[in-house]
JSON list of C-alpha atoms in Angstrom, two decimals:
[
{"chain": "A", "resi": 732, "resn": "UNK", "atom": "CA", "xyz": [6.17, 9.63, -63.32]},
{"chain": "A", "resi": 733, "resn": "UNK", "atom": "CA", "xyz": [9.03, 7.44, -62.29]},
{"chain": "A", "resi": 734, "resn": "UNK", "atom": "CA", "xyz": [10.04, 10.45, -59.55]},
{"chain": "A", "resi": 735, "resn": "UNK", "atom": "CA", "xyz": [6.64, 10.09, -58.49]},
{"chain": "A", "resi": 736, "resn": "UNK", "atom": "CA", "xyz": [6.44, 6.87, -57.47]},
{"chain": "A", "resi": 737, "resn": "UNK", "atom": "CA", "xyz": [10.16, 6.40, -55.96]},
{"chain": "A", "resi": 738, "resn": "UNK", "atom": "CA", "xyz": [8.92, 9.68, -53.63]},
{"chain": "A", "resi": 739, "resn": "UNK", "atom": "CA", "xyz": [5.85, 7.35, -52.96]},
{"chain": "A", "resi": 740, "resn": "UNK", "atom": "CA", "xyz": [7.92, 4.51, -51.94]},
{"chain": "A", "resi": 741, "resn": "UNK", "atom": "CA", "xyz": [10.31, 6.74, -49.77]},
{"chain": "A", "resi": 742, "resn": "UNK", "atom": "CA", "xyz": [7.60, 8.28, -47.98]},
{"chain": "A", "resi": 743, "resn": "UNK", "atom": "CA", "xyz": [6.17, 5.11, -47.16]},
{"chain": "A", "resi": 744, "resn": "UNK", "atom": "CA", "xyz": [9.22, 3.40, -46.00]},
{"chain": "A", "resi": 745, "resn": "UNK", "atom": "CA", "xyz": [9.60, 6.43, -43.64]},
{"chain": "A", "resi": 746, "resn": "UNK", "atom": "CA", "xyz": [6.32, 6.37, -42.19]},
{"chain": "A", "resi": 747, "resn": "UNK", "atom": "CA", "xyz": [6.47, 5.10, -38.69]},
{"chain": "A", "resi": 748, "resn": "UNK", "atom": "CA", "xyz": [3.83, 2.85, -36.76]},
{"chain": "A", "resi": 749, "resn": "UNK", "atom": "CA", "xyz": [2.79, 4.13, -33.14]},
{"chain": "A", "resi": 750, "resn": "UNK", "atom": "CA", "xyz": [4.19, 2.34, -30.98]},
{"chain": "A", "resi": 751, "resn": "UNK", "atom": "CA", "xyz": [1.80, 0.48, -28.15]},
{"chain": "A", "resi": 752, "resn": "UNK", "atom": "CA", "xyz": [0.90, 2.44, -24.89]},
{"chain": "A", "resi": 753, "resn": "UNK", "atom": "CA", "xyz": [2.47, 0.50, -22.29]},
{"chain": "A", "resi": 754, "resn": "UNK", "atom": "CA", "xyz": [-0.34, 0.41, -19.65]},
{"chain": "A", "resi": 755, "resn": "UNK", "atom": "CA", "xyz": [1.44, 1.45, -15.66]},
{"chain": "A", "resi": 756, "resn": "UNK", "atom": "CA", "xyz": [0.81, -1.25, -13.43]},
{"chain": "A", "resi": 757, "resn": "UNK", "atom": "CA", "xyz": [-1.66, -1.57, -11.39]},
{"chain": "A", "resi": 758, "resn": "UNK", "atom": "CA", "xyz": [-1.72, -0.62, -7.39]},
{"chain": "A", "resi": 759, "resn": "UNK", "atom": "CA", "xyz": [-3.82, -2.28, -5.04]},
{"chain": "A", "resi": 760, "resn": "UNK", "atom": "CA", "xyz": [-4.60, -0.71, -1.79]},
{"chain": "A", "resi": 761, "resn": "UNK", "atom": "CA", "xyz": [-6.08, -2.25, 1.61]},
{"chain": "A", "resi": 762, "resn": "UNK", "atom": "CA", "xyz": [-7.52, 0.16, 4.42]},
{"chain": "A", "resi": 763, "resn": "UNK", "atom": "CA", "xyz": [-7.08, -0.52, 8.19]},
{"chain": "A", "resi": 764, "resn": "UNK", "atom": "CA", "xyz": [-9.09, 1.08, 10.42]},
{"chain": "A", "resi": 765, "resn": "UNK", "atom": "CA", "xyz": [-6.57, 0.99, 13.52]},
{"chain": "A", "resi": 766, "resn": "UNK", "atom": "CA", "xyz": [-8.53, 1.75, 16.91]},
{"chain": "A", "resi": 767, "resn": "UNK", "atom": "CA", "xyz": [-6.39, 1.12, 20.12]},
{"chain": "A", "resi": 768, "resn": "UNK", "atom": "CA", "xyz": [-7.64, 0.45, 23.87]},
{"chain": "A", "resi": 769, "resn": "UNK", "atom": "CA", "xyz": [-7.35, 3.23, 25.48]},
{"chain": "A", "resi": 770, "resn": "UNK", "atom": "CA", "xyz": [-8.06, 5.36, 22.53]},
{"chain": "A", "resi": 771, "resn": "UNK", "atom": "CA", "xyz": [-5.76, 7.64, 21.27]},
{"chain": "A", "resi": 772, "resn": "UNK", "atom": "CA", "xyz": [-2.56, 5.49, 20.84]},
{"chain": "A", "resi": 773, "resn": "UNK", "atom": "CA", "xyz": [0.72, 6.52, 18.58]},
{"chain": "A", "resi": 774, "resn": "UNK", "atom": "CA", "xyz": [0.03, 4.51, 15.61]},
{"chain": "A", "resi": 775, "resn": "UNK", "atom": "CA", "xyz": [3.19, 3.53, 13.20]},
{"chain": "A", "resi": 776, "resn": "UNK", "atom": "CA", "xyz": [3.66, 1.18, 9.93]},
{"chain": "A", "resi": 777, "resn": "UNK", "atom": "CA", "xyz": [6.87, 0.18, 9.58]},
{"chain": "A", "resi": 778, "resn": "UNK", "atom": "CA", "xyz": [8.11, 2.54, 12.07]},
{"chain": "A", "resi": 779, "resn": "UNK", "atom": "CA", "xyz": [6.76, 5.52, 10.20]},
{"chain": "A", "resi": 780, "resn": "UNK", "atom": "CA", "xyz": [4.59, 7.43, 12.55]},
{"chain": "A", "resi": 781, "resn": "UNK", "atom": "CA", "xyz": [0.97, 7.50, 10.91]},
{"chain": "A", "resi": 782, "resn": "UNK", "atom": "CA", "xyz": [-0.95, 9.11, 13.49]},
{"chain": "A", "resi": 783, "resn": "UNK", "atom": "CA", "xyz": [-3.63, 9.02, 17.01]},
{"chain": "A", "resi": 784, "resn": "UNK", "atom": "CA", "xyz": [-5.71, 6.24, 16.94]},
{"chain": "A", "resi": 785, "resn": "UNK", "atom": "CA", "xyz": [-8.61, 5.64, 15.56]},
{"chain": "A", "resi": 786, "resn": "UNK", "atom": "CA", "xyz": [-7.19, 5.83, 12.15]},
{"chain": "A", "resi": 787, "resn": "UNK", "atom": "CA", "xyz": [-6.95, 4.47, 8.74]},
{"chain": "A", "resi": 788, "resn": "UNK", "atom": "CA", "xyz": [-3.89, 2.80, 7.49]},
{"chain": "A", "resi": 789, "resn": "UNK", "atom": "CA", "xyz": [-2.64, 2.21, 4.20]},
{"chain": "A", "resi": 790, "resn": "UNK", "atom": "CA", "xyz": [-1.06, -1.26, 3.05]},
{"chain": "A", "resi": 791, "resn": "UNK", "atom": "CA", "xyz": [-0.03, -1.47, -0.50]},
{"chain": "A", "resi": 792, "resn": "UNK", "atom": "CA", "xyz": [-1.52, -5.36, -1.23]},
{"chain": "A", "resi": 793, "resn": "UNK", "atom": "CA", "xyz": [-1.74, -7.86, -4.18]},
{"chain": "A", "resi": 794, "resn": "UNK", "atom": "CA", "xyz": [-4.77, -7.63, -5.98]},
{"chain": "A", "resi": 795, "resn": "UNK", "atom": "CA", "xyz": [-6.14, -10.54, -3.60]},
{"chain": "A", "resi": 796, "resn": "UNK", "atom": "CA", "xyz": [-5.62, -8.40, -0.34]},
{"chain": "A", "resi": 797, "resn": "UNK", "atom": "CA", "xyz": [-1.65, -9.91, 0.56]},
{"chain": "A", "resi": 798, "resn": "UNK", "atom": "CA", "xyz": [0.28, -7.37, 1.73]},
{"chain": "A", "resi": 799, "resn": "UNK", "atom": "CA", "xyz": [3.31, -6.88, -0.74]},
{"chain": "A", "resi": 800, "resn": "UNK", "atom": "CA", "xyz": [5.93, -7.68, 1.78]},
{"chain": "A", "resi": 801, "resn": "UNK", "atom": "CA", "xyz": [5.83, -7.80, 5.76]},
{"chain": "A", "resi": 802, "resn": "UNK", "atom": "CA", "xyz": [3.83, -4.98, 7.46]},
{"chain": "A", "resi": 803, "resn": "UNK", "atom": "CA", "xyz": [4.25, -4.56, 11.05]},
{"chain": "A", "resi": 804, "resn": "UNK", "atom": "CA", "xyz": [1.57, -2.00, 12.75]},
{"chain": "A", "resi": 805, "resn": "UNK", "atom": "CA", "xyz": [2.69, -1.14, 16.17]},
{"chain": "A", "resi": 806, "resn": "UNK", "atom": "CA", "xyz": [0.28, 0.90, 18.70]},
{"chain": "A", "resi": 807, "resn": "UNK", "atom": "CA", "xyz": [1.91, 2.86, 21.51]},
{"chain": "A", "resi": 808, "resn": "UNK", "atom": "CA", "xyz": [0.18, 4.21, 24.52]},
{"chain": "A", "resi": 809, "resn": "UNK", "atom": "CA", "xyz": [2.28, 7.24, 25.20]},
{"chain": "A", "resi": 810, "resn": "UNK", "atom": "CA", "xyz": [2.13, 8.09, 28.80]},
{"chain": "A", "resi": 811, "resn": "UNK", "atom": "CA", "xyz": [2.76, 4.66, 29.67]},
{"chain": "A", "resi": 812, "resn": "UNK", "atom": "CA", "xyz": [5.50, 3.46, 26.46]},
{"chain": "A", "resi": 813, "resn": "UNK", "atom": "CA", "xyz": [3.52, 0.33, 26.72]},
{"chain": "A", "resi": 814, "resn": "UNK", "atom": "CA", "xyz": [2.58, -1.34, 22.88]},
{"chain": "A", "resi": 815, "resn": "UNK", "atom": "CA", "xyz": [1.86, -3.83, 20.49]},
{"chain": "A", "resi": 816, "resn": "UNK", "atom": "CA", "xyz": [2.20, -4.82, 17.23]},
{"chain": "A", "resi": 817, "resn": "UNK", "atom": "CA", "xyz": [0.84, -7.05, 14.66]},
{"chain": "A", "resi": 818, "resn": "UNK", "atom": "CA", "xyz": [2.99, -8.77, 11.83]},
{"chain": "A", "resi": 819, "resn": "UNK", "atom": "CA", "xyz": [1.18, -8.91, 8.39]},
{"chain": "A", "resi": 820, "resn": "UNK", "atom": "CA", "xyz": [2.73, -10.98, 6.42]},
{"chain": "A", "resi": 821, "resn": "UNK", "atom": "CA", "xyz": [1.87, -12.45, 2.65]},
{"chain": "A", "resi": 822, "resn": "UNK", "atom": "CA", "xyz": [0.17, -15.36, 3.77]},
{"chain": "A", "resi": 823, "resn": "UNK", "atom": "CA", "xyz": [-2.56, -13.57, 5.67]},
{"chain": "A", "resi": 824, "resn": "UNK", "atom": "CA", "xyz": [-5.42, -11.14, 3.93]},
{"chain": "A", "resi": 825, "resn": "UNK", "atom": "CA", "xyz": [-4.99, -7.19, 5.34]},
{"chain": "A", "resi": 826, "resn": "UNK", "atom": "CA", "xyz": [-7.68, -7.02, 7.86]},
{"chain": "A", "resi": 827, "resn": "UNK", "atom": "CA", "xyz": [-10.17, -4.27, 7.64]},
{"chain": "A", "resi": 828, "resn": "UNK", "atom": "CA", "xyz": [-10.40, -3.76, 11.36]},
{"chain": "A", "resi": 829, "resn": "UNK", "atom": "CA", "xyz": [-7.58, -3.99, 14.32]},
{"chain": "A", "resi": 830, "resn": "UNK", "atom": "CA", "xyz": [-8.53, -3.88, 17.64]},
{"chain": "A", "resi": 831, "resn": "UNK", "atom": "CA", "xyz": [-4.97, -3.32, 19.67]},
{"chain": "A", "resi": 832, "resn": "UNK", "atom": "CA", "xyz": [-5.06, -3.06, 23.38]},
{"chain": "A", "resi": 833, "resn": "UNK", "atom": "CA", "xyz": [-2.21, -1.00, 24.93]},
{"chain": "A", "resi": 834, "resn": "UNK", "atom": "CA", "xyz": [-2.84, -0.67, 28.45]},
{"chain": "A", "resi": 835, "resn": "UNK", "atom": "CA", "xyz": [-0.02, -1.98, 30.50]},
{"chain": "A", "resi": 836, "resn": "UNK", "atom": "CA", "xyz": [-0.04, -4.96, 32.34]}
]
C-alpha cells in the first residue's frame, strides 16, 4: 500500500504543466495604389524595384497605419530618367492613393 502511494506521489511530481502558446506578433499591412503621370513609371520602395505603374505597394505599418520606419517610394519615367519620390515617415498615416507625376520639366 505504502509502494502505492509513494508511486502516486512520484508520478505526480513528474507530471508536467503545458506550457502557454506564445501568440507571434502581429503584422499590420498598408496598400498603396502607386499610379504615375505618364503611366507606366519604374516604381521602387526603398530602392527595391516593385514594378510598372499603376501598382500596389506594400508598407509594413503600426496597427494605426505609421509606417514602421521611413519608406521612401520613388517613381521613374524611364525614357526620360526623370523621378520623384515621397518620404513616409512615422508621423504621417500610409496613404491609400499616390498620384506621382514624372514628366520632366
Amino acid at each position: 500500500m505504502r509502494s502505492i502511494a509513494l508511486l502516486a506521489l512520484l508520478l505526480a511530481a513528474c507530471a508536467t504543466t503545458p506550457e502557454p502558446a506564445v501568440e507571434a506578433p502581429v503584422e499590420h499591412w498598408r496598400e498603396i495604389l502607386v499610379q504615375t503621370i505618364p503611366r507606366g513609371g519604374y516604381v521602387e520602395r526603398n530602392n527595391e524595384y516593385i514594378g510598372v505603374a499603376p501598382i500596389v505597394v506594400k508598407v509594413r505599418t503600426s496597427e494605426g497605419g505609421y509606417p514602421q520606419g521611413v519608406v521612401r517610394i520613388t517613381a521613374t519615367d524611364t525614357p526620360t530618367g526623370s523621378n520623384v519620390w515621397k518620404v513616409l515617415t512615422r508621423n504621417e498615416v500610409v496613404p491609400e492613393k499616390m498620384l506621382m507625376d514624372i514628366r520632366p520639366y
